[in-house]
Amino acid sequence: MALSRRLLPLFLRRGAPAVRALSTAAAPAAAVASEEEEESITVKGVRISGRPLYMDMQATTPVDPRVLDAMLPFYLSRYGNPHSRTHLYGWESDAAVEAARASVASLVGADPREIFFTSGATECNNIAVKGVMRFYRDRRRHVITTQTEHKCVLDSCRYLQQEGFEVTYLPVRSDGLVDLAQLEDAIRPDTGLVSVMAVNNEIGVVQPLEEIGRICKEKGVPFHTDAAQALGKIPIDVNRMGIGLMSLSGHKIYGPKGVGALYLRRRPRIRVEPQMSGGGQERGIRSGTVPTPLVVGFGAACEIAAQEMDYDHRRVSALQQRLLDGIRAQVDEVVINGSMEHRYPGNLNLSFAYVEGESLLMGLKEVAVSSGSACTSASLEPSYVLRALGVEEDMAHTSIRFGIGRFTTEEEVDRAIELTVRQVKKLRDMSPLYEMAKAGIDLKSIEWSQH
Amino acid sequence: MMLRVAGRRLLGAASGVGGGEAAPAVAAAGAASRGYHERVVDHYNNPRNVGSFDKDDADVGTGIVGAPSCGDVMKLQIRVDEGSGRIVDARFKTFGCGSAIASSSVASEWVKGKQMEEVVAIKNTEIAKHLSLPPVKLHCSMLAEDAIKAAVKDYEAKKGKLAKADE
């Protein structure tokens, strides 16, 4: 706790000079932090003073200082391999891994023996989707998923298709939610897995897990959910929700990067074919040395999330409202992508009509956000998630995802509002589409020269 | 598809001019890894000639190219001195990425004070080179070239119509 109080200002307030005197361990870090603050930073050719404020919590979150405190001893003094059976170093690491397993399990209402540590949610999704289908390949040839899943689920499904499995990619409604009747109709006698993500990474909508779980239970099909964006943010209970397999990630809940966990139901038992051959760690599901410090950090992050979920949720909801109200008060034609009712409030995905997303991001270099406009990548195609919602391509090009988290402050939200409003207004003054729309021209009536 | 076309056009231009083009191509690749070229940032932060003329004015030519679904729409307007055929002023409005805004800003600067025959000879590769656009952004400069041509064409069509009306 003493360490925590010392580190807290360093990590959250970015190094007041006083920190330097406190401990030798913290000194170099503090020096780096203050040097960074003195100079302006050039990002992608854009010069800004100081570091941008961070609003990309769906991409990753900072490590909670309390999590780091829990991890550090396992780097510096208790560095044993948890699989070493012959000495204290091994025993203490093993005990720490098991304690972390219990923390993760308790956050989702599972038995610790149902939790398997992996490198992250992508690996979990691969093990779950490919592993289940391969294990039951003789009787089960069909997978159901949705069009708005994370790429690692979609890509695993595509891989299965190449192996001869059939995949149904369910469309979603315009609010981003899966249609339950459609899901039920899609289930066949040979369906081996239904994979629907809990909270969408791009638009933050929360799928009706309990109802999906009930349908799957009735039909006798395992239900897998990618809960990387949901863990610690919405209450999850694997029994109440009828979840058979679940993918979890450490770095989305203020834990370290490079660690995740797969939940695999024991009763009725769901089995998977492992991907990794090796020493048989994690009950043979995932061979390879369990990274004790990362796992301990993940466990600590889950413990904190269990204690603070209600508080965080209230705070994040208030900040989301503040952000939305602040922007809407000054800018018209702002559209929220995805259901507002069934949504994790830490995700606010907005489209600003008549403004292009990448140019908006370019002017928002002081705010670290993400855009649904894939112009930021090389493909020039707008986000497949927004298109699955039926968002018009031009509106998909203008979307910005604001991510709010545990450490986001009111000041940061206010600054984000100010910068966003200024930039949208500037770009609209420059937009031929805004000009036409204001002149009463229906943009859809125009025959555009396709390039 | 668009990219492949862009690539071919760039390659065509490079082989046409010869060795001189090779060096800027390398520079552009370097700029891509660093992010935006400083000229792009400059035009984005301080775009030149933003605004609109009345498109119904007899001496104004308007070119609108691109499509909202592609993420780029450019409107370039020129005001032409009827006697000399010289472009006396230009305005643009662009919906698009930073490179598209910069490309149209550059185009609006370059056409000012020039004869119409001169500006239709402006090549997208010149704009791309000036802004060190990376390959994925070449379509922005192509759009700017098209916008210039569309504006000149619009002006000439308008003049032709007026001449006919006079007869």
CSV table of C-alpha atoms in Angstrom, one decimal, chain A:
chain,number,residue,atom,x,y,z
A,1,MET,CA,0.0,0.0,0.0
A,2,ALA,CA,2.9,2.3,0.8
A,3,LEU,CA,4.4,1.6,-2.6
A,4,SER,CA,1.0,2.2,-4.2
A,5,ARG,CA,0.7,5.7,-2.7
A,6,ARG,CA,4.1,6.5,-4.0
A,7,LEU,CA,3.5,5.2,-7.4
A,8,LEU,CA,0.0,6.6,-7.9
A,9,PRO,CA,0.9,10.2,-8.5
A,10,LEU,CA,3.7,9.0,-10.8
A,11,PHE,CA,1.5,7.0,-13.0
A,12,LEU,CA,-1.7,9.0,-12.9
A,13,ARG,CA,-0.3,12.5,-12.9
A,14,ARG,CA,2.8,11.9,-14.9
A,15,GLY,CA,5.6,12.7,-12.7
A,16,ALA,CA,5.6,15.7,-10.4
A,17,PRO,CA,9.3,16.5,-9.7
A,18,ALA,CA,8.8,15.6,-6.0
A,19,VAL,CA,8.4,12.0,-6.9
A,20,ARG,CA,12.0,11.8,-7.8
A,21,ALA,CA,13.2,12.1,-4.2
A,22,LEU,CA,10.9,9.4,-2.8
A,23,SER,CA,12.6,6.3,-4.0
A,24,THR,CA,15.6,5.2,-6.1
A,25,ALA,CA,13.4,2.8,-8.0
A,26,ALA,CA,11.0,5.5,-9.1
A,27,ALA,CA,13.7,8.1,-10.0
A,28,PRO,CA,14.5,7.1,-13.5
A,29,ALA,CA,10.9,6.8,-14.5
A,30,ALA,CA,10.1,10.2,-13.0
A,31,ALA,CA,13.0,11.8,-14.9
A,32,VAL,CA,11.7,10.3,-18.2
A,33,ALA,CA,8.2,11.5,-17.5
A,34,SER,CA,9.3,15.1,-16.8
A,35,GLU,CA,11.5,15.2,-19.8
A,36,GLU,CA,8.6,14.2,-21.9
A,37,GLU,CA,6.5,17.0,-20.5
A,38,GLU,CA,9.1,19.7,-21.2
A,39,GLU,CA,9.3,19.0,-24.9
A,40,SER,CA,6.5,19.0,-27.4
A,41,ILE,CA,5.8,15.8,-29.1
A,42,THR,CA,5.5,15.2,-32.8
A,43,VAL,CA,3.1,12.5,-33.7
A,44,LYS,CA,2.7,11.6,-37.4
A,45,GLY,CA,4.0,15.0,-38.4
A,46,VAL,CA,1.6,16.8,-36.1
A,47,ARG,CA,3.3,18.7,-33.2
A,48,ILE,CA,1.5,18.8,-29.9
A,49,SER,CA,2.5,20.0,-26.5
A,50,GLY,CA,2.5,17.2,-23.9
A,51,ARG,CA,1.0,13.7,-24.3
A,52,PRO,CA,-2.5,13.4,-25.8
A,53,LEU,CA,-5.3,12.6,-23.4
A,54,TYR,CA,-6.2,9.0,-23.6
A,55,MET,CA,-9.7,8.0,-24.7
A,56,ASP,CA,-9.1,4.7,-26.4
A,57,MET,CA,-10.0,2.3,-23.5
A,58,GLN,CA,-11.3,-0.4,-25.9
A,59,ALA,CA,-7.9,-0.7,-27.4
A,60,THR,CA,-6.2,-1.1,-24.1
A,61,THR,CA,-6.2,0.3,-20.6
A,62,PRO,CA,-3.4,1.6,-18.4
A,63,VAL,CA,-2.2,-0.9,-15.7
A,64,ASP,CA,-3.8,0.0,-12.4
A,65,PRO,CA,-0.9,0.9,-10.0
A,66,ARG,CA,-2.4,-1.6,-7.5
A,67,VAL,CA,-2.1,-4.3,-10.1
A,68,LEU,CA,1.6,-3.4,-10.8
A,69,ASP,CA,2.3,-3.5,-7.0
A,70,ALA,CA,1.0,-7.0,-7.0
A,71,MET,CA,3.1,-8.0,-10.0
A,72,LEU,CA,6.5,-6.6,-9.1
A,73,PRO,CA,7.6,-9.1,-6.5
A,74,PHE,CA,7.1,-11.9,-9.0
A,75,TYR,CA,9.6,-10.2,-11.3
A,76,LEU,CA,12.2,-9.3,-8.7
A,77,SER,CA,12.3,-11.9,-6.0
A,78,ARG,CA,9.6,-14.6,-6.4
A,79,TYR,CA,10.6,-15.4,-10.0
A,80,GLY,CA,10.2,-19.2,-9.8
A,81,ASN,CA,8.6,-21.3,-12.4
A,82,PRO,CA,5.1,-22.2,-11.1
A,83,HIS,CA,5.6,-25.7,-12.6
A,84,SER,CA,8.8,-26.3,-10.5
A,85,ARG,CA,7.8,-28.9,-8.0
A,86,THR,CA,11.1,-29.3,-6.2
A,87,HIS,CA,11.7,-26.0,-4.4
A,88,LEU,CA,10.1,-23.0,-2.7
A,89,TYR,CA,10.4,-20.8,-5.7
A,90,GLY,CA,8.2,-23.0,-7.6
A,91,TRP,CA,5.7,-23.6,-4.8
A,92,GLU,CA,5.2,-19.9,-4.1
A,93,SER,CA,4.7,-19.1,-7.7
A,94,ASP,CA,2.2,-21.9,-8.1
A,95,ALA,CA,0.3,-20.7,-5.0
A,96,ALA,CA,0.2,-17.2,-6.5
A,97,VAL,CA,-1.1,-18.5,-9.9
A,98,GLU,CA,-3.8,-20.5,-8.2
A,99,ALA,CA,-4.8,-17.5,-6.1
A,100,ALA,CA,-5.1,-15.5,-9.3
A,101,ARG,CA,-7.1,-18.3,-10.9
A,102,ALA,CA,-9.5,-18.1,-8.0
A,103,SER,CA,-9.8,-14.3,-8.4
A,104,VAL,CA,-10.6,-14.6,-12.1
A,105,ALA,CA,-13.1,-17.4,-11.5
A,106,SER,CA,-14.9,-15.5,-8.8
A,107,LEU,CA,-15.4,-12.4,-11.0
A,108,VAL,CA,-17.4,-14.5,-13.4
A,109,GLY,CA,-19.0,-17.0,-11.0
A,110,ALA,CA,-16.9,-19.9,-12.2
A,111,ASP,CA,-15.0,-22.7,-10.5
A,112,PRO,CA,-11.2,-22.0,-10.5
A,113,ARG,CA,-10.7,-25.4,-12.3
A,114,GLU,CA,-12.6,-24.0,-15.2
A,115,ILE,CA,-10.1,-21.1,-15.8
A,116,PHE,CA,-7.2,-21.7,-18.2
A,117,PHE,CA,-4.6,-19.0,-18.6
A,118,THR,CA,-3.5,-18.0,-22.1
A,119,SER,CA,-1.7,-15.1,-23.8
A,120,GLY,CA,-4.9,-13.1,-24.3
A,121,ALA,CA,-8.4,-13.1,-25.7
A,122,THR,CA,-7.3,-13.7,-29.3
A,123,GLU,CA,-5.7,-17.0,-28.3
A,124,CYS,CA,-8.8,-17.9,-26.2
A,125,ASN,CA,-11.1,-17.3,-29.2
A,126,ASN,CA,-8.9,-19.4,-31.4
A,127,ILE,CA,-8.9,-22.3,-28.9
A,128,ALA,CA,-12.6,-22.0,-28.3
A,129,VAL,CA,-13.8,-21.7,-31.9
A,130,LYS,CA,-11.3,-24.1,-33.6
A,131,GLY,CA,-10.8,-26.3,-30.6
A,132,VAL,CA,-14.4,-27.2,-29.9
A,133,MET,CA,-15.2,-27.8,-33.6
A,134,ARG,CA,-12.1,-30.0,-34.1
A,135,PHE,CA,-12.8,-32.0,-31.0
A,136,TYR,CA,-16.4,-32.8,-32.0
A,137,ARG,CA,-15.7,-32.8,-35.7
A,138,ASP,CA,-17.4,-36.2,-36.3
A,139,ARG,CA,-20.9,-35.1,-35.3
A,140,ARG,CA,-20.7,-31.3,-35.4
A,141,ARG,CA,-20.0,-29.5,-38.7
A,142,HIS,CA,-21.7,-26.1,-38.2
A,143,VAL,CA,-20.8,-22.9,-36.4
A,144,ILE,CA,-22.9,-19.9,-35.8
A,145,THR,CA,-21.5,-16.4,-35.1
A,146,THR,CA,-22.4,-12.8,-35.9
A,147,GLN,CA,-21.1,-10.4,-38.5
A,148,THR,CA,-19.9,-8.0,-35.8
A,149,GLU,CA,-17.6,-10.3,-34.0
A,150,HIS,CA,-13.9,-9.5,-33.4
A,151,LYS,CA,-11.7,-10.3,-36.2
A,152,CYS,CA,-10.0,-13.2,-34.4
A,153,VAL,CA,-13.4,-15.0,-34.1
A,154,LEU,CA,-14.3,-14.3,-37.7
A,155,ASP,CA,-10.9,-15.4,-38.9
A,156,SER,CA,-11.0,-18.6,-36.9
A,157,CYS,CA,-14.4,-19.3,-38.5
A,158,ARG,CA,-13.0,-18.6,-41.9
A,159,TYR,CA,-10.2,-21.1,-41.2
A,160,LEU,CA,-12.8,-23.7,-40.2
A,161,GLN,CA,-14.6,-23.1,-43.5
A,162,GLN,CA,-11.4,-24.0,-45.3
A,163,GLU,CA,-11.3,-27.2,-43.3
A,164,GLY,CA,-14.8,-28.0,-44.5
A,165,PHE,CA,-17.0,-26.8,-41.7
A,166,GLU,CA,-20.0,-24.6,-42.4
A,167,VAL,CA,-20.4,-21.2,-40.8
A,168,THR,CA,-23.5,-19.0,-40.4
A,169,TYR,CA,-22.6,-15.3,-39.9
A,170,LEU,CA,-25.8,-13.9,-38.4
A,171,PRO,CA,-26.6,-10.3,-39.3
A,172,VAL,CA,-27.4,-7.9,-36.5
A,173,ARG,CA,-30.2,-5.4,-36.2
A,174,SER,CA,-29.5,-1.7,-36.8
A,175,ASP,CA,-28.9,-1.3,-33.0
A,176,GLY,CA,-26.2,-3.9,-33.2
A,177,LEU,CA,-28.0,-6.6,-31.3
A,178,VAL,CA,-28.5,-10.1,-32.6
A,179,ASP,CA,-32.0,-11.2,-33.4
A,180,LEU,CA,-32.8,-14.1,-31.1
A,181,ALA,CA,-35.4,-15.7,-33.3
A,182,GLN,CA,-33.0,-15.6,-36.2
A,183,LEU,CA,-30.4,-17.2,-33.9
A,184,GLU,CA,-32.7,-20.0,-32.9
A,185,ASP,CA,-33.7,-20.7,-36.5
A,186,ALA,CA,-30.1,-20.9,-37.5
A,187,ILE,CA,-29.3,-23.7,-35.0
A,188,ARG,CA,-29.1,-27.1,-36.8
A,189,PRO,CA,-28.8,-30.6,-35.4
A,190,ASP,CA,-25.1,-30.6,-36.3
A,191,THR,CA,-24.4,-27.1,-34.9
A,192,GLY,CA,-21.3,-27.4,-32.7
A,193,LEU,CA,-20.9,-23.9,-31.4
A,194,VAL,CA,-22.6,-20.6,-31.1
A,195,SER,CA,-20.2,-17.7,-30.6
A,196,VAL,CA,-21.6,-14.3,-29.8
A,197,MET,CA,-19.5,-11.6,-28.2
A,198,ALA,CA,-20.6,-10.1,-24.9
A,199,VAL,CA,-19.7,-6.4,-25.5
A,200,ASN,CA,-18.7,-5.2,-28.9
A,201,ASN,CA,-15.3,-3.6,-29.1
A,202,GLU,CA,-16.3,-1.0,-31.7
A,203,ILE,CA,-19.8,0.1,-30.7
A,204,GLY,CA,-20.1,-1.2,-27.1
A,205,VAL,CA,-23.4,-2.9,-27.4
A,206,VAL,CA,-24.2,-5.6,-24.9
A,207,GLN,CA,-25.7,-8.7,-26.4
A,208,PRO,CA,-28.5,-10.5,-24.6
A,209,LEU,CA,-26.2,-13.2,-23.1
A,210,GLU,CA,-28.8,-14.8,-20.8
A,211,GLU,CA,-31.3,-15.3,-23.6
A,212,ILE,CA,-28.7,-16.6,-26.0
A,213,GLY,CA,-27.4,-19.0,-23.3
A,214,ARG,CA,-31.0,-20.3,-22.7
A,215,ILE,CA,-31.5,-20.9,-26.4
A,216,CYS,CA,-28.2,-22.8,-26.6
A,217,LYS,CA,-29.0,-24.8,-23.5
A,218,GLU,CA,-32.4,-25.8,-24.9
A,219,LYS,CA,-30.8,-26.9,-28.2
A,220,GLY,CA,-27.8,-28.6,-26.6
A,221,VAL,CA,-25.2,-26.4,-28.3
A,222,PRO,CA,-22.2,-24.9,-26.4
A,223,PHE,CA,-22.3,-21.2,-26.2
A,224,HIS,CA,-19.0,-19.3,-26.5
A,225,THR,CA,-18.8,-15.6,-25.7
A,226,ASP,CA,-15.8,-13.3,-26.3
A,227,ALA,CA,-16.0,-11.2,-23.1
A,228,ALA,CA,-12.8,-9.3,-23.4
A,229,GLN,CA,-14.6,-6.0,-23.4
A,230,ALA,CA,-17.2,-7.1,-20.9
A,231,LEU,CA,-15.1,-8.5,-18.0
A,232,GLY,CA,-15.1,-6.3,-15.0
A,233,LYS,CA,-17.4,-3.8,-16.7
A,234,ILE,CA,-20.8,-5.6,-16.7
A,235,PRO,CA,-21.7,-8.4,-14.3
A,236,ILE,CA,-21.0,-11.8,-15.8
A,237,ASP,CA,-22.2,-15.1,-14.3
A,238,VAL,CA,-21.4,-18.1,-16.4
A,239,ASN,CA,-24.2,-20.2,-14.8
A,240,ARG,CA,-26.9,-17.6,-15.0
A,241,MET,CA,-25.9,-16.8,-18.6
A,242,GLY,CA,-25.5,-20.4,-19.7
A,243,ILE,CA,-22.0,-19.8,-21.0
A,244,GLY,CA,-20.0,-22.8,-22.0
A,245,LEU,CA,-16.8,-21.1,-23.1
A,246,MET,CA,-15.6,-17.6,-22.6
A,247,SER,CA,-12.6,-15.5,-23.6
A,248,LEU,CA,-11.1,-13.0,-21.2
A,249,SER,CA,-8.3,-10.5,-21.5
A,250,GLY,CA,-6.1,-8.9,-18.9
A,251,HIS,CA,-5.2,-5.6,-20.5
A,252,LYS,CA,-8.8,-4.4,-21.0
A,253,ILE,CA,-9.4,-4.3,-17.3
A,254,TYR,CA,-6.3,-2.4,-16.1
A,255,GLY,CA,-4.2,-5.5,-16.0
A,256,PRO,CA,-1.0,-6.4,-18.0
A,257,LYS,CA,-0.9,-7.1,-21.7
A,258,GLY,CA,-0.1,-10.6,-22.8
A,259,VAL,CA,-2.3,-12.5,-20.5
A,260,GLY,CA,-5.9,-13.8,-20.8
A,261,ALA,CA,-8.0,-16.7,-19.7
A,262,LEU,CA,-10.3,-19.2,-21.2
A,263,TYR,CA,-13.3,-20.3,-19.3
A,264,LEU,CA,-14.2,-23.9,-20.1
A,265,ARG,CA,-17.3,-25.4,-18.5
A,266,ARG,CA,-16.9,-28.6,-16.5
A,267,ARG,CA,-20.5,-29.6,-16.0
A,268,PRO,CA,-21.6,-30.5,-18.5
A,269,ARG,CA,-18.1,-30.8,-19.7
A,270,ILE,CA,-17.0,-29.1,-22.8
A,271,ARG,CA,-13.8,-30.3,-24.4
A,272,VAL,CA,-11.5,-28.7,-26.9
A,273,GLU,CA,-8.6,-29.8,-29.0
A,274,PRO,CA,-5.6,-27.9,-27.7
A,275,GLN,CA,-3.6,-25.8,-30.2
A,276,MET,CA,-0.3,-25.8,-28.4
A,277,SER,CA,1.7,-29.1,-28.0
A,278,GLY,CA,4.1,-29.2,-25.1
A,279,GLY,CA,4.4,-29.8,-21.4
A,280,GLY,CA,0.8,-30.1,-20.7
A,281,GLN,CA,0.4,-27.1,-18.5
A,282,GLU,CA,-3.0,-25.7,-17.8
A,283,ARG,CA,-4.4,-29.3,-17.8
A,284,GLY,CA,-3.1,-29.8,-21.3
A,285,ILE,CA,-5.4,-27.1,-22.8
A,286,ARG,CA,-2.5,-24.6,-23.1
A,287,SER,CA,1.0,-25.9,-22.8
A,288,GLY,CA,3.8,-23.4,-22.0
A,289,THR,CA,5.0,-21.9,-18.8
A,290,VAL,CA,2.4,-19.8,-17.1
A,291,PRO,CA,3.7,-16.3,-16.8
A,292,THR,CA,3.4,-15.8,-13.1
A,293,PRO,CA,3.7,-12.0,-12.9
A,294,LEU,CA,1.2,-11.4,-15.7
A,295,VAL,CA,-1.2,-13.9,-14.2
A,296,VAL,CA,-0.9,-12.4,-10.8
A,297,GLY,CA,-1.6,-9.0,-12.3
A,298,PHE,CA,-4.6,-10.3,-14.1
A,299,GLY,CA,-5.9,-11.8,-10.8
A,300,ALA,CA,-5.3,-8.5,-9.0
A,301,ALA,CA,-7.1,-6.6,-11.8
A,302,CYS,CA,-10.1,-9.0,-11.4
A,303,GLU,CA,-10.1,-8.5,-7.7
A,304,ILE,CA,-10.2,-4.8,-8.0
A,305,ALA,CA,-12.8,-4.9,-10.7
A,306,ALA,CA,-15.0,-7.1,-8.5
A,307,GLN,CA,-14.8,-4.4,-5.7
A,308,GLU,CA,-15.1,-1.4,-7.9
A,309,MET,CA,-17.4,-2.4,-10.7
A,310,ASP,CA,-20.5,-0.6,-9.4
A,311,TYR,CA,-18.5,2.6,-8.6
A,312,ASP,CA,-16.7,2.5,-12.0
A,313,HIS,CA,-19.9,1.9,-13.8
A,314,ARG,CA,-21.6,4.9,-12.2
A,315,ARG,CA,-18.6,7.2,-12.9
A,316,VAL,CA,-18.2,6.0,-16.4
A,317,SER,CA,-21.9,6.5,-17.1
A,318,ALA,CA,-21.8,10.0,-15.8
A,319,LEU,CA,-18.8,10.8,-17.9
A,320,GLN,CA,-20.4,9.3,-21.0
A,321,GLN,CA,-23.5,11.5,-20.5
A,322,ARG,CA,-21.3,14.5,-19.9
A,323,LEU,CA,-19.4,13.8,-23.2
A,324,LEU,CA,-22.5,13.2,-25.2
A,325,ASP,CA,-24.4,16.2,-23.8
A,326,GLY,CA,-21.3,18.5,-24.3
A,327,ILE,CA,-20.9,17.6,-27.9
A,328,ARG,CA,-24.6,17.6,-28.8
A,329,ALA,CA,-25.1,21.0,-27.2
A,330,GLN,CA,-22.8,22.5,-29.7
A,331,VAL,CA,-22.9,20.3,-32.8
A,332,ASP,CA,-26.0,19.1,-34.7
A,333,GLU,CA,-26.4,15.9,-36.7
A,334,VAL,CA,-24.4,13.7,-34.3
A,335,VAL,CA,-25.5,10.0,-34.5
A,336,ILE,CA,-24.8,7.4,-31.9
A,337,ASN,CA,-23.8,4.0,-33.5
A,338,GLY,CA,-25.3,1.0,-31.7
A,339,SER,CA,-28.0,0.7,-29.1
A,340,MET,CA,-27.9,3.3,-26.4
A,341,GLU,CA,-30.1,1.2,-24.1
A,342,HIS,CA,-28.0,-2.0,-24.2
A,343,ARG,CA,-24.6,-0.5,-24.1
A,344,TYR,CA,-21.5,-0.4,-22.0
A,345,PRO,CA,-21.2,3.3,-21.2
A,346,GLY,CA,-17.4,3.4,-21.5
A,347,ASN,CA,-17.9,3.2,-25.3
A,348,LEU,CA,-19.4,6.1,-27.2
A,349,ASN,CA,-19.2,5.6,-30.9
A,350,LEU,CA,-20.4,8.7,-32.7
A,351,SER,CA,-20.8,9.7,-36.4
A,352,PHE,CA,-20.5,13.3,-37.3
A,353,ALA,CA,-22.4,13.8,-40.5
A,354,TYR,CA,-20.6,15.6,-43.4
A,355,VAL,CA,-17.2,15.2,-41.8
A,356,GLU,CA,-14.6,12.6,-42.7
A,357,GLY,CA,-13.2,10.5,-39.8
A,358,GLU,CA,-9.6,10.5,-40.6
A,359,SER,CA,-9.4,14.3,-41.1
A,360,LEU,CA,-11.3,14.6,-37.8
A,361,LEU,CA,-8.7,12.4,-36.1
A,362,MET,CA,-5.9,14.4,-37.7
A,363,GLY,CA,-7.2,17.5,-36.0
A,364,LEU,CA,-7.8,15.6,-32.7
A,365,LYS,CA,-4.2,14.6,-32.2
A,366,GLU,CA,-4.4,15.8,-28.6
A,367,VAL,CA,-7.1,13.2,-28.0
A,368,ALA,CA,-6.2,9.5,-28.5
A,369,VAL,CA,-9.3,8.1,-30.0
A,370,SER,CA,-10.1,5.5,-32.7
A,371,SER,CA,-12.0,5.9,-35.9
A,372,GLY,CA,-14.5,3.5,-37.6
A,373,SER,CA,-13.1,5.0,-40.8
A,374,ALA,CA,-10.7,2.4,-42.0
A,375,CYS,CA,-9.0,5.1,-43.9
A,376,THR,CA,-6.7,5.0,-40.9
A,377,SER,CA,-5.7,1.5,-42.1
A,378,ALA,CA,-4.6,0.7,-45.7
A,379,SER,CA,-7.9,-0.8,-46.8
A,380,LEU,CA,-10.0,2.4,-47.4
A,381,GLU,CA,-13.0,0.4,-46.5
A,382,PRO,CA,-15.2,1.6,-43.6
A,383,SER,CA,-15.6,-0.5,-40.5
A,384,TYR,CA,-17.4,-3.9,-41.2
A,385,VAL,CA,-19.1,-3.6,-37.8
A,386,LEU,CA,-20.8,-0.3,-38.7
A,387,ARG,CA,-21.7,-1.7,-42.1
A,388,ALA,CA,-23.3,-4.7,-40.5
A,389,LEU,CA,-25.5,-2.3,-38.6
A,390,GLY,CA,-26.6,-0.9,-41.9
A,391,VAL,CA,-24.8,2.4,-41.3
A,392,GLU,CA,-24.4,4.3,-44.6
A,393,GLU,CA,-20.9,4.2,-45.9
A,394,ASP,CA,-20.5,8.0,-45.7
A,395,MET,CA,-21.6,7.9,-42.1
A,396,ALA,CA,-19.4,5.0,-41.3
A,397,HIS,CA,-16.5,7.1,-42.6
A,398,THR,CA,-17.2,9.8,-40.0
A,399,SER,CA,-17.3,7.7,-36.9
A,400,ILE,CA,-15.2,8.2,-33.8
A,401,ARG,CA,-15.0,5.9,-30.8
A,402,PHE,CA,-14.5,7.6,-27.5
A,403,GLY,CA,-13.4,5.2,-24.8
A,404,ILE,CA,-14.0,6.2,-21.1
A,405,GLY,CA,-12.4,4.3,-18.3
A,406,ARG,CA,-11.6,4.1,-14.6
A,407,PHE,CA,-8.9,6.9,-14.8
A,408,THR,CA,-10.7,9.2,-17.2
A,409,THR,CA,-11.4,12.6,-15.5
A,410,GLU,CA,-14.0,15.2,-16.0
A,411,GLU,CA,-11.3,17.6,-17.2
A,412,GLU,CA,-10.3,15.2,-19.9
A,413,VAL,CA,-13.9,14.8,-21.1
A,414,ASP,CA,-14.4,18.5,-21.2
A,415,ARG,CA,-11.2,19.0,-23.2
A,416,ALA,CA,-12.2,16.2,-25.5
A,417,ILE,CA,-15.6,18.0,-26.0
A,418,GLU,CA,-13.9,21.3,-26.7
A,419,LEU,CA,-11.4,19.9,-29.2
A,420,THR,CA,-14.0,17.7,-31.0
A,421,VAL,CA,-16.5,20.5,-31.3
A,422,ARG,CA,-13.9,22.9,-32.6
A,423,GLN,CA,-12.6,20.4,-35.2
A,424,VAL,CA,-16.1,19.3,-36.4
A,425,LYS,CA,-17.1,22.9,-36.9
A,426,LYS,CA,-13.9,23.7,-38.8
A,427,LEU,CA,-14.3,20.7,-41.1
A,428,ARG,CA,-17.9,21.3,-41.7
A,429,ASP,CA,-17.1,24.9,-42.8
A,430,MET,CA,-14.8,23.2,-45.3
A,431,SER,CA,-17.2,20.4,-46.3
A,432,PRO,CA,-19.1,20.7,-49.6
A,433,LEU,CA,-21.6,18.1,-48.3
A,434,TYR,CA,-22.5,20.2,-45.3
A,435,GLU,CA,-22.9,23.2,-47.6
A,436,MET,CA,-25.2,21.2,-49.9
A,437,ALA,CA,-27.2,19.8,-47.0
A,438,LYS,CA,-27.7,23.2,-45.5
A,439,ALA,CA,-28.9,24.5,-48.9
A,440,GLY,CA,-31.5,21.8,-48.8
A,441,ILE,CA,-30.0,19.5,-51.4
A,442,ASP,CA,-30.7,15.8,-50.8
A,443,LEU,CA,-27.2,14.2,-51.0
A,444,LYS,CA,-28.7,10.9,-52.0
A,445,SER,CA,-30.3,12.4,-55.0
A,446,ILE,CA,-27.0,13.3,-56.5
A,447,GLU,CA,-25.2,11.0,-58.9
A,448,TRP,CA,-21.7,10.9,-57.6
A,449,SER,CA,-18.8,10.2,-59.9
A,450,GLN,CA,-17.5,7.0,-58.4
A,451,HIS,CA,-13.8,7.0,-58.3
